[in-house]
PDB file of C-alpha atoms and ligand atoms in Angstrom:
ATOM      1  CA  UNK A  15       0.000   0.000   0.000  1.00 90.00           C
ATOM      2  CA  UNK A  16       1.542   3.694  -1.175  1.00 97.00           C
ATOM      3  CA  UNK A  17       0.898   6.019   1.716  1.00 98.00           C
ATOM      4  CA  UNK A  18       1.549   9.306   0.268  1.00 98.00           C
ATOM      5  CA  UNK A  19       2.348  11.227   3.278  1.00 98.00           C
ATOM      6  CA  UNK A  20       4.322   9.673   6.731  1.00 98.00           C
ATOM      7  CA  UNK A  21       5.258  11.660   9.426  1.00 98.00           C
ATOM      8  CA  UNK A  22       7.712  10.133  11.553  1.00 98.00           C
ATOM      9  CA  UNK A  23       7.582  11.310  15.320  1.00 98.00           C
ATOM     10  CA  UNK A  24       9.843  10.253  18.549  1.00 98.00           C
ATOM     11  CA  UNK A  25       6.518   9.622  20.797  1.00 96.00           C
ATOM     12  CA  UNK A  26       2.524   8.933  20.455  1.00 95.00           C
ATOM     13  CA  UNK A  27       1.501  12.482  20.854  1.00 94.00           C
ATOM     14  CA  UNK A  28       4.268  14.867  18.547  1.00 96.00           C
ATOM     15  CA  UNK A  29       2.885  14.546  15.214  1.00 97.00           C
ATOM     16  CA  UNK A  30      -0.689  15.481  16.521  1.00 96.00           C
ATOM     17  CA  UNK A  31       0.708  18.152  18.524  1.00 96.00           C
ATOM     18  CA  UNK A  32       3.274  19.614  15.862  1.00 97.00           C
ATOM     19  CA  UNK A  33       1.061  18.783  12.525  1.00 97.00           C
ATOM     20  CA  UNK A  34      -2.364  17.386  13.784  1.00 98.00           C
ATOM     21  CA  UNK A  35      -3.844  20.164  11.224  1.00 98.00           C
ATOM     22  CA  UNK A  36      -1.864  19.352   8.361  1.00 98.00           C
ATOM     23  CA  UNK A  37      -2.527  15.853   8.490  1.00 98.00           C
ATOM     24  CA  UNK A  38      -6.206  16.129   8.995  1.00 98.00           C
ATOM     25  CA  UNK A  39      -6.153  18.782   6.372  1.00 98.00           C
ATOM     26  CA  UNK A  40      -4.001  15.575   3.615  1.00 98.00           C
ATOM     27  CA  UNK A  41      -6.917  13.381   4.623  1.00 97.00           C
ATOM     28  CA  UNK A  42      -9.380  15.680   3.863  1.00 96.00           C
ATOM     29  CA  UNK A  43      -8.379  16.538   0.331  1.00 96.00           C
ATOM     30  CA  UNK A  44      -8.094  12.418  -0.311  1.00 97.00           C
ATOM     31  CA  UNK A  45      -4.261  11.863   0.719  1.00 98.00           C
ATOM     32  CA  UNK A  46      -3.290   8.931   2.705  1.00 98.00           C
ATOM     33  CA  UNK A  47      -1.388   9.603   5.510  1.00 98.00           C
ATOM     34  CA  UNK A  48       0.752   7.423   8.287  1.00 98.00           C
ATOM     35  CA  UNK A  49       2.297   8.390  11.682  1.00 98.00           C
ATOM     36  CA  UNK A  50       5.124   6.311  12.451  1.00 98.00           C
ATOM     37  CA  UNK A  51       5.930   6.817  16.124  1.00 98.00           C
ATOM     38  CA  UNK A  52       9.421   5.459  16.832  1.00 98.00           C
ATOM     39  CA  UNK A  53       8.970   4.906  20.632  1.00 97.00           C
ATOM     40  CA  UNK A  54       5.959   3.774  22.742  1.00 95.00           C
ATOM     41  CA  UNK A  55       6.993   6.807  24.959  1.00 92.00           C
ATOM     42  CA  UNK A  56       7.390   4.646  28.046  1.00 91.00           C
ATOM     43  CA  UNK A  57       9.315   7.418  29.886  1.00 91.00           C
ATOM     44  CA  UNK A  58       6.094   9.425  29.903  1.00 83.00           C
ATOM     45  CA  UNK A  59       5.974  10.453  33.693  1.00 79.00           C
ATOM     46  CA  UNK A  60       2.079  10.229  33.493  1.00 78.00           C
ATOM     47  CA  UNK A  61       0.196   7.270  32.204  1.00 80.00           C
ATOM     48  CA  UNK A  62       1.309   4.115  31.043  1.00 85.00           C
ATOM     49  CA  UNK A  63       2.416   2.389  27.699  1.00 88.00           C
ATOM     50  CA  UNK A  64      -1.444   0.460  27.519  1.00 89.00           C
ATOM     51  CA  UNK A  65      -3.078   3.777  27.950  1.00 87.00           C
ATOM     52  CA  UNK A  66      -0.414   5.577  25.503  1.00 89.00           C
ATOM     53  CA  UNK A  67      -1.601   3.006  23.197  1.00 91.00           C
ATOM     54  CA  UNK A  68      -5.011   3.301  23.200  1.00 92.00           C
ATOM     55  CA  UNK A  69      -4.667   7.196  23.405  1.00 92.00           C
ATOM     56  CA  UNK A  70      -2.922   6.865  19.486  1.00 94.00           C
ATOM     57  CA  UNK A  71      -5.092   4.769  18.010  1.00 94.00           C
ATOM     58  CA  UNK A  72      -8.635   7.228  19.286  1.00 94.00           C
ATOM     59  CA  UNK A  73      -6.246  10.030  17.865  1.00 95.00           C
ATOM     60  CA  UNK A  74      -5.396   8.801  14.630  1.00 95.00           C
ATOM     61  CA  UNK A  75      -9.310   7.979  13.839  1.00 96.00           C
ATOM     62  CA  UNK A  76      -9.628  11.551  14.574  1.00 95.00           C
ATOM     63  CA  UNK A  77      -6.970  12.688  12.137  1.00 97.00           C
ATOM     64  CA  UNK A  78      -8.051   9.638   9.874  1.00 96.00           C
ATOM     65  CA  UNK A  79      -5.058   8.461   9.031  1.00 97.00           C
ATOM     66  CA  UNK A  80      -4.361   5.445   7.189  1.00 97.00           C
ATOM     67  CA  UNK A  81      -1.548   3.909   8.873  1.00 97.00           C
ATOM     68  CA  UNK A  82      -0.177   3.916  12.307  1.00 97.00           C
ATOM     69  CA  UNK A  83       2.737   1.937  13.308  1.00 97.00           C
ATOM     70  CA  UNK A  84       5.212   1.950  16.254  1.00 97.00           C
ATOM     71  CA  UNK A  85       8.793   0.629  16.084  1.00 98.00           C
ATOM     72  CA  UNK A  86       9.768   0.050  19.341  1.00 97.00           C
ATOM     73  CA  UNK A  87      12.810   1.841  19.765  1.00 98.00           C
ATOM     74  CA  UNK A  88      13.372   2.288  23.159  1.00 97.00           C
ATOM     75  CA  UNK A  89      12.101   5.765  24.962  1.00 96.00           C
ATOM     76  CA  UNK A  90      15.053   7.591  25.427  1.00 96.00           C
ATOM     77  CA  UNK A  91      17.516   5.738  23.435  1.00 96.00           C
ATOM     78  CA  UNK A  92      16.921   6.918  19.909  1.00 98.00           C
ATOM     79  CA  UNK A  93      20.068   6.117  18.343  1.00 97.00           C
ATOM     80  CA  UNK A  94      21.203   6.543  14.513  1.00 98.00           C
ATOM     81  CA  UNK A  95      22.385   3.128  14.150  1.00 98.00           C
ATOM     82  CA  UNK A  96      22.582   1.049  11.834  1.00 97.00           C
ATOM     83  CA  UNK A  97      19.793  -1.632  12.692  1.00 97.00           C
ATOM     84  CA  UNK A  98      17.211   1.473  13.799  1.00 98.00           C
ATOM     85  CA  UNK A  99      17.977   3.096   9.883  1.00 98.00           C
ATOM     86  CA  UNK A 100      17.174  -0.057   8.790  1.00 98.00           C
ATOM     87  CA  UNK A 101      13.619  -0.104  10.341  1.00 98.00           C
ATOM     88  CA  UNK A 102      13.040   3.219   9.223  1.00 98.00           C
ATOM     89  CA  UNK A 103      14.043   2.188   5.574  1.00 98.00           C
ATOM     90  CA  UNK A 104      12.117  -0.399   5.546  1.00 98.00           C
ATOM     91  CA  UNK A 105       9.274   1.825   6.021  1.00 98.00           C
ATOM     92  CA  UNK A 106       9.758   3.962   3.229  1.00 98.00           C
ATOM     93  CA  UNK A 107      10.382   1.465   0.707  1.00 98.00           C
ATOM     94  CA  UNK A 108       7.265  -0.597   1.832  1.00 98.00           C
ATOM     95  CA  UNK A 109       4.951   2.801   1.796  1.00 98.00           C
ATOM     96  CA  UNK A 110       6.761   4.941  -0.706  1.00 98.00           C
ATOM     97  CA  UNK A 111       5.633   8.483   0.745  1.00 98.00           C
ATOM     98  CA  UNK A 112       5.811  11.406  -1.657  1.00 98.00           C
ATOM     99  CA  UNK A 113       6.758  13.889   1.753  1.00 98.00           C
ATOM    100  CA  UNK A 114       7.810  12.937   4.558  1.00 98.00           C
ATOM    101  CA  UNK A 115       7.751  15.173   7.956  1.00 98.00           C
ATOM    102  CA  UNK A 116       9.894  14.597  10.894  1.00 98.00           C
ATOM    103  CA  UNK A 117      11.225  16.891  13.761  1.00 98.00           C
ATOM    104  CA  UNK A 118      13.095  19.827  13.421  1.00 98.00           C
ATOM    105  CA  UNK A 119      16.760  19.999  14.127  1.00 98.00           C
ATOM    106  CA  UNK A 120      17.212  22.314  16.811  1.00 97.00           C
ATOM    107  CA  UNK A 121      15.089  20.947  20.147  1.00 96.00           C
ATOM    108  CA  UNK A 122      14.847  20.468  24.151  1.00 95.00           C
ATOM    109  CA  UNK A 123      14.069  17.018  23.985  1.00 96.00           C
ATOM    110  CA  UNK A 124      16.917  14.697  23.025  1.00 97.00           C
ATOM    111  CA  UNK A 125      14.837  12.362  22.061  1.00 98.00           C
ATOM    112  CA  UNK A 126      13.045  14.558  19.016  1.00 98.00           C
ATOM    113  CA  UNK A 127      16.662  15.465  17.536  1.00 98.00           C
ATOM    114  CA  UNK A 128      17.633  12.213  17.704  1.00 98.00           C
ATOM    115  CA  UNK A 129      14.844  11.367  15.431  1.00 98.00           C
ATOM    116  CA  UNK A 130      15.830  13.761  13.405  1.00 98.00           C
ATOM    117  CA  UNK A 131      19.025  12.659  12.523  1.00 98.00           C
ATOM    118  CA  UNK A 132      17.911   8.944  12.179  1.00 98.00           C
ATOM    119  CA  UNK A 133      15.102  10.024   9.920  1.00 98.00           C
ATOM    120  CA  UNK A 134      16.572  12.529   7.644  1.00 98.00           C
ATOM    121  CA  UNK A 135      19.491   9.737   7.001  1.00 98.00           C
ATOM    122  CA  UNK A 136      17.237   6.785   6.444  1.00 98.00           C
ATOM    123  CA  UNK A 137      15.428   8.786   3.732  1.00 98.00           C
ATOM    124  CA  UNK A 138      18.967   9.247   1.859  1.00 98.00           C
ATOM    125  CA  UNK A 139      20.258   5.743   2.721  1.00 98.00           C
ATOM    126  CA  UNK A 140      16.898   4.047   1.576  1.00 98.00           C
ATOM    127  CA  UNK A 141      17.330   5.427  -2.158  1.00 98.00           C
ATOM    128  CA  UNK A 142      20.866   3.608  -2.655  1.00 98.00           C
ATOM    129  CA  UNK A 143      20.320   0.786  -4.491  1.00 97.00           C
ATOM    130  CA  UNK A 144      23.074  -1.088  -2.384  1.00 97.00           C
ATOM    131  CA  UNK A 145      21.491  -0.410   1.004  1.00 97.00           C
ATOM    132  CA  UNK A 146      19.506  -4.185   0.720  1.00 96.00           C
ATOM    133  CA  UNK A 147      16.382  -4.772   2.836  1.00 96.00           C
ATOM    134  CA  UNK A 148      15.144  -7.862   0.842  1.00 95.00           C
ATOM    135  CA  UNK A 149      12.439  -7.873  -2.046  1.00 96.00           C
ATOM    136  CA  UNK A 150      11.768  -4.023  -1.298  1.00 98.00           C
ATOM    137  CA  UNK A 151      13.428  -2.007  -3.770  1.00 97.00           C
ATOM    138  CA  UNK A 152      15.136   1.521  -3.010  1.00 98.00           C
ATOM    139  CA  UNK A 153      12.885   4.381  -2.480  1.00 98.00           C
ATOM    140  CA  UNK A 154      13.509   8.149  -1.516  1.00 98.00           C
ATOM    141  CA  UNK A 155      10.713  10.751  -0.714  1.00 98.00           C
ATOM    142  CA  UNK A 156      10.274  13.378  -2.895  1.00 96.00           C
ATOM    143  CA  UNK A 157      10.905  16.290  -0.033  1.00 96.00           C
ATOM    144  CA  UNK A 158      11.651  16.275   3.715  1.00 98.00           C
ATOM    145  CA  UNK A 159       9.380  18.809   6.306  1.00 98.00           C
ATOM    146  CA  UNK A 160      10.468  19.485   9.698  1.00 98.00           C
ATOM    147  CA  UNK A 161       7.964  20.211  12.266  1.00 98.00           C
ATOM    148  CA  UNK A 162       8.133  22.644  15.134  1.00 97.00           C
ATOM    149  CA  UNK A 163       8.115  21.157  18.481  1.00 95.00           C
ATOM    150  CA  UNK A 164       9.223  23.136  21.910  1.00 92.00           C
ATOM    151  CA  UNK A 165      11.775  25.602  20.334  1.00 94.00           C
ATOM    152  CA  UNK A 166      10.660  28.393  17.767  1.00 95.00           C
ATOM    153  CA  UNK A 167      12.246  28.242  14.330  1.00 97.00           C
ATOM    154  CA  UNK A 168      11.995  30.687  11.086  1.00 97.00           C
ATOM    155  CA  UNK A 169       9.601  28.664   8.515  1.00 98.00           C
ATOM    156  CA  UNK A 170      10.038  27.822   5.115  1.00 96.00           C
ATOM    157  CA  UNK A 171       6.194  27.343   4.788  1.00 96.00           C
ATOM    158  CA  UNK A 172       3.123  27.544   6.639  1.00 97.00           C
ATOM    159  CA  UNK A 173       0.068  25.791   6.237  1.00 98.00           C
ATOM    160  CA  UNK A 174      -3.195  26.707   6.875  1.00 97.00           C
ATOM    161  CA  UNK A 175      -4.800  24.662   8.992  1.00 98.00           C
ATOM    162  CA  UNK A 176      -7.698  26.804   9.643  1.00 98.00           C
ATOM    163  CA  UNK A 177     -10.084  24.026   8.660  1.00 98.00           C
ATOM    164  CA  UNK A 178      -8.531  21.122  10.646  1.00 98.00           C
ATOM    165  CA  UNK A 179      -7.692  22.635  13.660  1.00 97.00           C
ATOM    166  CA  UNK A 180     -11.043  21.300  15.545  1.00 97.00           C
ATOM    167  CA  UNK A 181      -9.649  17.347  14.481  1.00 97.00           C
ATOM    168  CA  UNK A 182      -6.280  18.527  15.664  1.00 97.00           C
ATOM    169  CA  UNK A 183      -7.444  19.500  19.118  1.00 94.00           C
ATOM    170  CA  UNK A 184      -9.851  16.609  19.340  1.00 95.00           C
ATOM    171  CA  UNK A 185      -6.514  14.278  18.188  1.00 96.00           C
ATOM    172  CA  UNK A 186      -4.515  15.966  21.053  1.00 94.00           C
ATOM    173  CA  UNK A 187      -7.136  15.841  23.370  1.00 91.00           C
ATOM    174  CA  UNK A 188      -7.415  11.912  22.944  1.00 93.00           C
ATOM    175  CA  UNK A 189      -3.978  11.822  25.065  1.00 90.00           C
ATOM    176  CA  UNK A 190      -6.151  12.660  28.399  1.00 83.00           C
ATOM    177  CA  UNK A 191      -3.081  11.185  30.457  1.00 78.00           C
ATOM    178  CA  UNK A 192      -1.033  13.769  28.844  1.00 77.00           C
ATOM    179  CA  UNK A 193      -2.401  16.944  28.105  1.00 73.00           C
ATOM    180  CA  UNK A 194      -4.942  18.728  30.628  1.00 73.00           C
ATOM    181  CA  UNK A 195      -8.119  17.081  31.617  1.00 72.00           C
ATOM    182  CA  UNK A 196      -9.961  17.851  34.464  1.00 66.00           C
ATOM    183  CA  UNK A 197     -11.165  13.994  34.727  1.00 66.00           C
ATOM    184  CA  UNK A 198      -7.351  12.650  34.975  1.00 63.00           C
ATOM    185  CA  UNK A 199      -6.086  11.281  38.211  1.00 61.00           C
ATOM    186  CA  UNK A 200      -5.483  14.290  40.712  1.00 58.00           C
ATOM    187  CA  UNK A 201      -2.745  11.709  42.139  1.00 65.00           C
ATOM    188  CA  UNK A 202      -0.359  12.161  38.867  1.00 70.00           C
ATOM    189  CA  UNK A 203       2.578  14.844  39.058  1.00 74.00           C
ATOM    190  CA  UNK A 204       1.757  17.784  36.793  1.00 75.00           C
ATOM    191  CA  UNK A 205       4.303  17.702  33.907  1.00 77.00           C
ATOM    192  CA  UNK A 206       5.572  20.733  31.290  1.00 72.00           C
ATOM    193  CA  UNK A 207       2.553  19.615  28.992  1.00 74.00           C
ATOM    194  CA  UNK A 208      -0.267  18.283  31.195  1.00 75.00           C
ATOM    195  CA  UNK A 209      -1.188  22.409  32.426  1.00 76.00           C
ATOM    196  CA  UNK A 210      -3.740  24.159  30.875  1.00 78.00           C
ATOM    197  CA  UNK A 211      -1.220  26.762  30.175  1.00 85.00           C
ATOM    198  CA  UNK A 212       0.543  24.382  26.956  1.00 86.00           C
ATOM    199  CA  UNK A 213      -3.157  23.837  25.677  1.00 87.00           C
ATOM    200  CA  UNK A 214      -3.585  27.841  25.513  1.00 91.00           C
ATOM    201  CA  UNK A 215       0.524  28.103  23.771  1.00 92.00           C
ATOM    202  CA  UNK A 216      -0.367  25.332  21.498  1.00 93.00           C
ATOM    203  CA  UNK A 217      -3.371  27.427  20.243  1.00 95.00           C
ATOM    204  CA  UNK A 218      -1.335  30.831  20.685  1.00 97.00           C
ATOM    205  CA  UNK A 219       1.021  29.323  18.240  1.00 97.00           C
ATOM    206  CA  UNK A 220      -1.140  28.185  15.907  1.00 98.00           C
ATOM    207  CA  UNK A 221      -3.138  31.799  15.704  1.00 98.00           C
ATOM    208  CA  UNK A 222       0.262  33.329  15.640  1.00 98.00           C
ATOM    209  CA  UNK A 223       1.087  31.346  12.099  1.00 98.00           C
ATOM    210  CA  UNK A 224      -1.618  31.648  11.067  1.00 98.00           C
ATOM    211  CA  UNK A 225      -1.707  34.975  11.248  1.00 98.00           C
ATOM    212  CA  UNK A 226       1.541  35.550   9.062  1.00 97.00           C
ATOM    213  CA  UNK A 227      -0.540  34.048   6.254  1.00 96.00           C
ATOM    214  CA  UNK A 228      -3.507  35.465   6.209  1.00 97.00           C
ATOM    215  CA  UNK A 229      -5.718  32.655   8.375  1.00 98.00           C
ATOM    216  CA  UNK A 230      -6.858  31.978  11.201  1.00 98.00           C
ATOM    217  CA  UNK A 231      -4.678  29.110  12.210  1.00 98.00           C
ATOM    218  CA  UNK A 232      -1.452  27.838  10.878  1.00 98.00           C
ATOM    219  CA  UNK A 233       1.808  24.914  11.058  1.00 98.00           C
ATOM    220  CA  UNK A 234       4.935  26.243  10.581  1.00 98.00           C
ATOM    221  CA  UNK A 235       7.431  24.059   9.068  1.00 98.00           C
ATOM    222  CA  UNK A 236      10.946  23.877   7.500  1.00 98.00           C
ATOM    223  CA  UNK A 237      12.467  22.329   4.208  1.00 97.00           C
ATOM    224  CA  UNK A 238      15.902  22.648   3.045  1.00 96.00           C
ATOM    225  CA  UNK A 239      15.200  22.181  -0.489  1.00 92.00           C
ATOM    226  CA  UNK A 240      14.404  24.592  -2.702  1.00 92.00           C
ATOM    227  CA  UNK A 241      10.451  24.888  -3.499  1.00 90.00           C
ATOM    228  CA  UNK A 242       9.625  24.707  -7.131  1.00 91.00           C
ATOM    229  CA  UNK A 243       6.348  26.286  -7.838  1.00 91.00           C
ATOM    230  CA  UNK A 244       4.034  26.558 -11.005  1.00 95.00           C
ATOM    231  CA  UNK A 245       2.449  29.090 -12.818  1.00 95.00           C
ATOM    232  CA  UNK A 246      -0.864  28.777 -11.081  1.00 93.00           C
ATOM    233  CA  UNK A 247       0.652  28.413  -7.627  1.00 88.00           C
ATOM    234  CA  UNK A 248       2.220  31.949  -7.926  1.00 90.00           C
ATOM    235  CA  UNK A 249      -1.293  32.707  -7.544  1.00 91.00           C
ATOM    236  CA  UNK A 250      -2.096  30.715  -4.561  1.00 81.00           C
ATOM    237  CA  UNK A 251       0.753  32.612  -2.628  1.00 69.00           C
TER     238      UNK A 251
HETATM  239 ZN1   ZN B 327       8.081  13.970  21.997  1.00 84.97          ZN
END
């Protein structure tokens, strides 16, 4: 099966959090779209892995994406080895994905430039011919997005997610032993993301891109390709 857009994320929550809009927004106008979380985010201070779990898979029907795999790299060991480019590889030459979006660079969490760098050199490794991975033949995505978690970057591109926002909060507000909800156990510590305060800067943030391009709400990302652009799109701008 071709899944035309993947977005590859460190734990069950970033890709809702960071591009939740964008992907609901693919699956609107008929692409299929995958999340690929790398870890089962078993670090999380609040929750568990079972409840992580079952958190994802209520999000992703909310996003409707088509695929949702995990591939159980350990939480805080995401290493650019050898064996984890392989899984990632195999990924893209089994779904083929035209884009693929992945975190940015520059972050607080270890964890999220880790995945990164293991990401962004799968995607080159996996179109070598001589990288071997059985009967799946070499495959490289067309472009590489980065997405905006904690730290604040200058975009390449912003996309208006004006539409989609409503899926993306209901996606984000799946993870109810994550985020704030009232209804959670009183008993587990309050973490950087679980006050209502990183609700109201999620939204902020998503007003304050949007803003730059006209709409109401808006994702920021990064590529460091050039952008080729037709005729017709001139006039989109
Ligand atoms: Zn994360």
């Amino acid at each position: 099966m071709k899944i035309d857009a993947l977005f590859f994320a460190a734990h069950p929550d970033d890709a809702e959090l960071c591009c939740g809009g964008t992907i609901a927004k693919l699956a609107a106008s008929g692409k299929k779209t995958g999340i690929i979380d790398l870890t089962r985010g078993e670090l999380g201070t609040r929750g568990s892995v079972s409840l992580r779990r079952k958190e994802a898979q209520s999000a992703a029907k909310a996003l409707r994406i088509t695929l949702r795999k995990n591939l159980l790299i350990p939480d805080g060991a995401i290493e650019n080895t050898f064996s984890n480019r392989l899984k990632v590889i195999r990924i893209i030459r089994t779904y083929r994905p035209d884009i693929i979006f992945f975190p940015h660079y520059i972050d607080r969490h270890p964890d999220h430039f880790h995945t990164h760098e293991l990401v962004k050199e799968s995607a080159f490794y996996s179109g070598l011919a001589k990288v071997k991975t059985g009967n799946l033949t070499p495959f490289r995505p067309g472009r590489n997005y980065y997405y905006m978690q904690t730290y604040a970057f200058e975009p390449s591109l912003i996309v208006d997610v004006t539409s989609t926002f409503s899926a993306k909060l209901k996606a984000i507000n799946c993870y109810s032993s994550q985020f704030f909800n009232t209804s959670f156990k009183a008993e587990q510590p309050e973490t950087y993301i679980s006050s209502k305060g990183f609700l109201d800067y999620i939204e902020a943030r998503s007003r304050f891109y949007g803003f730059q391009i006209g709409a109401r709400h808006g994702e920021p990302f990064v590529t460091e390709e050039k952008i080729k652009i037709s005729a017709k799109g001139l006039f989109e701008i």
